[in-house]
mmCIF file of C-alpha atoms in Angstrom:
data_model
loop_
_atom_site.group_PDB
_atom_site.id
_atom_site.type_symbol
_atom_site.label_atom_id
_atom_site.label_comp_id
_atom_site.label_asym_id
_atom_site.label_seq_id
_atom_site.Cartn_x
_atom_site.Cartn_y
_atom_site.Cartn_z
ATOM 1 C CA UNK A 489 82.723 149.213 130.351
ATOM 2 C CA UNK A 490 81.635 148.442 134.446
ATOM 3 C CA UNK A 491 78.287 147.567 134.483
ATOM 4 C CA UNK A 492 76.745 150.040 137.469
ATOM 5 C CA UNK A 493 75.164 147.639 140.138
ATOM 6 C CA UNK A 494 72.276 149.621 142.012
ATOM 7 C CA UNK A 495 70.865 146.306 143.010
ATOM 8 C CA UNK A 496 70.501 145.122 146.678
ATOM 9 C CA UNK A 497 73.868 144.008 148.027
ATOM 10 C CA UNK A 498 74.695 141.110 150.116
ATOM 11 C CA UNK A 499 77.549 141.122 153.082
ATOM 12 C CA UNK A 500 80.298 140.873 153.849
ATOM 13 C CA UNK A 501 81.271 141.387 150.043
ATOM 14 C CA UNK A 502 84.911 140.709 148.354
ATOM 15 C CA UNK A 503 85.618 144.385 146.714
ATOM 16 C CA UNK A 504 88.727 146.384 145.014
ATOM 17 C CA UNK A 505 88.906 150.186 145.547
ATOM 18 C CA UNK A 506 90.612 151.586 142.007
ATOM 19 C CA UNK A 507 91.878 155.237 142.284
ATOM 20 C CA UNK A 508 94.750 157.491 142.725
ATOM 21 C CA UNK A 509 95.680 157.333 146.592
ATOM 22 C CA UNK A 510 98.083 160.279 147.829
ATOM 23 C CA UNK A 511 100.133 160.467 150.909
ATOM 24 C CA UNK A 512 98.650 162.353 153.363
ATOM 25 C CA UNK A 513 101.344 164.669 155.115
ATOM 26 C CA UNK A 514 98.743 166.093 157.718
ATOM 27 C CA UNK A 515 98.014 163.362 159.468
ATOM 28 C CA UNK A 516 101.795 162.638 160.829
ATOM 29 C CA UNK A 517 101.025 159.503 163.238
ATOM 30 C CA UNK A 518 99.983 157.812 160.009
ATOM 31 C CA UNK A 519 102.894 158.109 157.789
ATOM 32 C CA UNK A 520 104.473 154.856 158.801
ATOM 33 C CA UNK A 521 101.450 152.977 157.740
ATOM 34 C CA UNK A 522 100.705 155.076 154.446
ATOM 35 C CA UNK A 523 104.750 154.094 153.360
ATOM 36 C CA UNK A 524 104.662 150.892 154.328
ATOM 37 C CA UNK A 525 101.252 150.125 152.410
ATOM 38 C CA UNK A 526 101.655 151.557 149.298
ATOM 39 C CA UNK A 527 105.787 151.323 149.327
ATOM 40 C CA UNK A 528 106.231 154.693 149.121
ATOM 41 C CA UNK A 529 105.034 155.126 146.157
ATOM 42 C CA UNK A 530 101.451 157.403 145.826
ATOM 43 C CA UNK A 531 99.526 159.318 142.802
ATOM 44 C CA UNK A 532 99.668 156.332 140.697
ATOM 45 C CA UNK A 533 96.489 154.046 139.962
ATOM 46 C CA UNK A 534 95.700 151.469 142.686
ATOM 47 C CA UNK A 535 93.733 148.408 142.873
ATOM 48 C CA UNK A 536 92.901 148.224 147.089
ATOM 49 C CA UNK A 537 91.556 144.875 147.868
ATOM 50 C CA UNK A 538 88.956 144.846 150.617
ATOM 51 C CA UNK A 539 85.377 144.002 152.119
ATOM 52 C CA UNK A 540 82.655 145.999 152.189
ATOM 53 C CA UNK A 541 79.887 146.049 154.738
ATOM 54 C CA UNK A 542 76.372 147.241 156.058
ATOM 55 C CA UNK A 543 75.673 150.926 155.719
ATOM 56 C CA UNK A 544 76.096 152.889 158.583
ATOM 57 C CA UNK A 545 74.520 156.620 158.741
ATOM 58 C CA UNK A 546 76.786 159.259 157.793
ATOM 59 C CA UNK A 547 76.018 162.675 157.825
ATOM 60 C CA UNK A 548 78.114 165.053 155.751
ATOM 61 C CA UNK A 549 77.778 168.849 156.742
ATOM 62 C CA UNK A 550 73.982 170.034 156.234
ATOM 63 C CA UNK A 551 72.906 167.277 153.660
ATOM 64 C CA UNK A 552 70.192 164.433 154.868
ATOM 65 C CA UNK A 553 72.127 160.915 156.704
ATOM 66 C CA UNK A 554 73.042 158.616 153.726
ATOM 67 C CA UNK A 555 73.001 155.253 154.233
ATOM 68 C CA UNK A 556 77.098 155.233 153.173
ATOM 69 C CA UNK A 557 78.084 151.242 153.088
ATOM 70 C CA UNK A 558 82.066 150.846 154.994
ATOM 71 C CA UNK A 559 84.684 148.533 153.755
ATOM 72 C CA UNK A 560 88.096 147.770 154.942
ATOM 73 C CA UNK A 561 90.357 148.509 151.847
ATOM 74 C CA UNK A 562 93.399 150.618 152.397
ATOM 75 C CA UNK A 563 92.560 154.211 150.953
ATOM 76 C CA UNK A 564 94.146 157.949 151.104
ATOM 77 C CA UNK A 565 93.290 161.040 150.390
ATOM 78 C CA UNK A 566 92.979 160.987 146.481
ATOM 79 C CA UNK A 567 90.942 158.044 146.469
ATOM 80 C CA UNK A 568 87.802 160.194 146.837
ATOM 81 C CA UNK A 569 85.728 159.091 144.190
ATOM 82 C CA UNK A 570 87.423 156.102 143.661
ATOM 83 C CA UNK A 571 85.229 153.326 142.076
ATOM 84 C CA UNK A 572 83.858 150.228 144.346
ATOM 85 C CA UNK A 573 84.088 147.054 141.933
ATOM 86 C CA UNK A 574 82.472 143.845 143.364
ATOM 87 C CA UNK A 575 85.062 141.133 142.816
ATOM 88 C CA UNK A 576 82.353 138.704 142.587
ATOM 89 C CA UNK A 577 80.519 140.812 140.152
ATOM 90 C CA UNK A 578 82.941 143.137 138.343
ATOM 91 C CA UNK A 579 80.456 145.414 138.821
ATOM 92 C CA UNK A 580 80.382 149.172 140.312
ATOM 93 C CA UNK A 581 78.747 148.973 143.311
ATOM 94 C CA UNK A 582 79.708 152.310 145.382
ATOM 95 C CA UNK A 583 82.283 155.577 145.164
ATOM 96 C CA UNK A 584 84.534 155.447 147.858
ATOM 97 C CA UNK A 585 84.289 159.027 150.017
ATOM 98 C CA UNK A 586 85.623 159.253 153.032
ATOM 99 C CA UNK A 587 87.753 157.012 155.608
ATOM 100 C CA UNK A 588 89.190 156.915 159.164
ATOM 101 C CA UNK A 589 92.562 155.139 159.912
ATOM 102 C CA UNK A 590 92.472 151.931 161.412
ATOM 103 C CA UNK A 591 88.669 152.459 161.927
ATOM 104 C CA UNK A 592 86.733 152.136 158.430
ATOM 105 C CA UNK A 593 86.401 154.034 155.037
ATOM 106 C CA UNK A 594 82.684 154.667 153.526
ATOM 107 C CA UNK A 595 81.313 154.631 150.342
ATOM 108 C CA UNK A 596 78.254 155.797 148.601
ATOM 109 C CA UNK A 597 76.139 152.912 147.558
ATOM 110 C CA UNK A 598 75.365 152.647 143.390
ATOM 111 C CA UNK A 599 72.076 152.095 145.031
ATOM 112 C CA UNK A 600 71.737 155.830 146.571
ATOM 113 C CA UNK A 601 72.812 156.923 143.355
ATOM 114 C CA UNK A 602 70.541 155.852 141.564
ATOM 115 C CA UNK A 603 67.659 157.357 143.447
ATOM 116 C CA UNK A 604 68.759 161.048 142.609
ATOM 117 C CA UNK A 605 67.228 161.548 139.258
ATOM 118 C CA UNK A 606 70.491 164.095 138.258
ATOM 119 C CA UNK A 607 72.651 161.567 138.639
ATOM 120 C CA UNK A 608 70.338 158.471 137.113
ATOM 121 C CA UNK A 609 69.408 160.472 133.703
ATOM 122 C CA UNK A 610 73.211 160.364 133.409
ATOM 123 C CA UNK A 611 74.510 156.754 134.214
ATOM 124 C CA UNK A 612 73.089 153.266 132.938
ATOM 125 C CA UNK A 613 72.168 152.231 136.407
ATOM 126 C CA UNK A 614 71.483 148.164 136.361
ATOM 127 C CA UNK A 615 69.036 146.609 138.779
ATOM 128 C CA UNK A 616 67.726 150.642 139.698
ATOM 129 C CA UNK A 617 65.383 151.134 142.259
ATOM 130 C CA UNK A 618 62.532 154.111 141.939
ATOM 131 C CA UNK A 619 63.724 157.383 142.192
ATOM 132 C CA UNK A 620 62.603 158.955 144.871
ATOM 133 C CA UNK A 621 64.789 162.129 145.091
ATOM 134 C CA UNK A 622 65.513 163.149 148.640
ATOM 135 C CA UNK A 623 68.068 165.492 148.159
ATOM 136 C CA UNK A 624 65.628 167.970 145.951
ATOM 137 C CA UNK A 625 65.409 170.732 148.139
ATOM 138 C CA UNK A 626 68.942 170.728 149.400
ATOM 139 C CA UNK A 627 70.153 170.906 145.642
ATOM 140 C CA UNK A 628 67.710 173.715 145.274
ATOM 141 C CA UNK A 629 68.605 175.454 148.607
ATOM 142 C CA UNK A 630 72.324 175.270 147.934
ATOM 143 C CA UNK A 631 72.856 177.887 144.483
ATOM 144 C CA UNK A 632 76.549 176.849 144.126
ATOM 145 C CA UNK A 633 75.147 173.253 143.519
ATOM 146 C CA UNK A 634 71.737 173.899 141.487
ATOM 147 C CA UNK A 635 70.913 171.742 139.195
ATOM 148 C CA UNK A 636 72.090 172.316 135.687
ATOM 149 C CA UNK A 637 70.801 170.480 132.056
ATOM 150 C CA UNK A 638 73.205 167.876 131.712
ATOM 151 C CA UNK A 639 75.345 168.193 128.968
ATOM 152 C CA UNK A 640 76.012 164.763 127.985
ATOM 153 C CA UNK A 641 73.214 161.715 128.396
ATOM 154 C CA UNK A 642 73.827 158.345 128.200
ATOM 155 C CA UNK A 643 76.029 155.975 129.880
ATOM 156 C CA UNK A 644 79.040 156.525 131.465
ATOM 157 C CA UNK A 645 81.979 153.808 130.398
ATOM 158 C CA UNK A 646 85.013 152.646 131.808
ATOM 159 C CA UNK A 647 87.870 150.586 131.181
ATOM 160 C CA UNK A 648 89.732 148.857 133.705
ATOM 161 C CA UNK A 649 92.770 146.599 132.849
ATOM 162 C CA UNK A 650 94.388 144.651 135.473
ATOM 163 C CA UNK A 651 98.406 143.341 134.966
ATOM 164 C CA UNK A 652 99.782 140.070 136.969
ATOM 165 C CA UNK A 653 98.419 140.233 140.742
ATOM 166 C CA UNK A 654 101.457 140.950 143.291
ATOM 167 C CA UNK A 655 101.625 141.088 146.833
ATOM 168 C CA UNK A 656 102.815 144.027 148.426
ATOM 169 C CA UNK A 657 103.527 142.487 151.710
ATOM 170 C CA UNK A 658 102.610 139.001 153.988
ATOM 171 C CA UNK A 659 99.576 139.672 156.326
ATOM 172 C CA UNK A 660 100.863 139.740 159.979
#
């Protein structure tokens, strides 16, 4: 299982993005860059080396500013969700969400997690901070997303194997 860091983080920090990138037809300019990255080949499990960095506010829609931490690793589309590992730690330490070519992808701190109680009565968060639950009345407001009893409690566990590292191409 990955243990689930909430604890503070220090940075720049050595990370590895694991998820399912896809190629992203929409965005044509980018193409070049998504083939040449992940060889063409996309909707298979990748581990995307990185760093991660300070948060930097990040509003999404009509919710409150998170504090969403950036890294560098090279994500897609289908990498929503992805898990943040420390490579220091081998510990969780964010879900990637969102990213901007050649600018910066952002992640949701374990940390932030850990505050919303709906989330925390579901994970084994180590190193938690006190919930203080910001995001109560915009659960409450929203009915598509109201709260529901959780149907499972306890922790969450993963398994992550890693085969012989490789290098998909020089740095230039």
């Amino acid at each position: 299982p990955i243990a689930l860091d909430a604890g503070p983080l220090r940075f720049p920090t050595e990370i590895a993005v694991i998820g399912f990138p896809q190629r992203d037809p929409w965005n044509l300019e980018t193409l070049a860059d998504q083939d040449a990255v992940f060889e063409g080949k996309f909707g298979r499990k990748c581990l995307q080396p990185g760093k991660l960095g300070p948060p930097m506010g990040y509003r999404p829609r009509s919710w409150p500013a998170v504090d969403a931490l950036v890294h560098d690793a090279s994500t897609l589309g289908g990498n929503s969700g992805s898990v943040v590992l420390s490579v220091g730690s081998g510990a969780a330490v964010g879900l990637h969400f969102a990213g901007f070519h050649r600018k910066h992808n952002h992640c949701v701190a374990m940390r932030e997690l850990a505050r919303d109680p709906r989330v925390r009565d579901l994970l084994a968060f180590e190193n938690a901070p006190a919930a203080d639950d910001p995001w109560s009345a915009h659960w409450l407001a929203d009915q598509e997303l109201q709260p529901q009893q959780p149907v499972r409690r306890g922790p969450l566990e993963l398994t992550v194997s890693f085969g012989p590292p490789r290098i998909l191409r020089e740095p230039q």
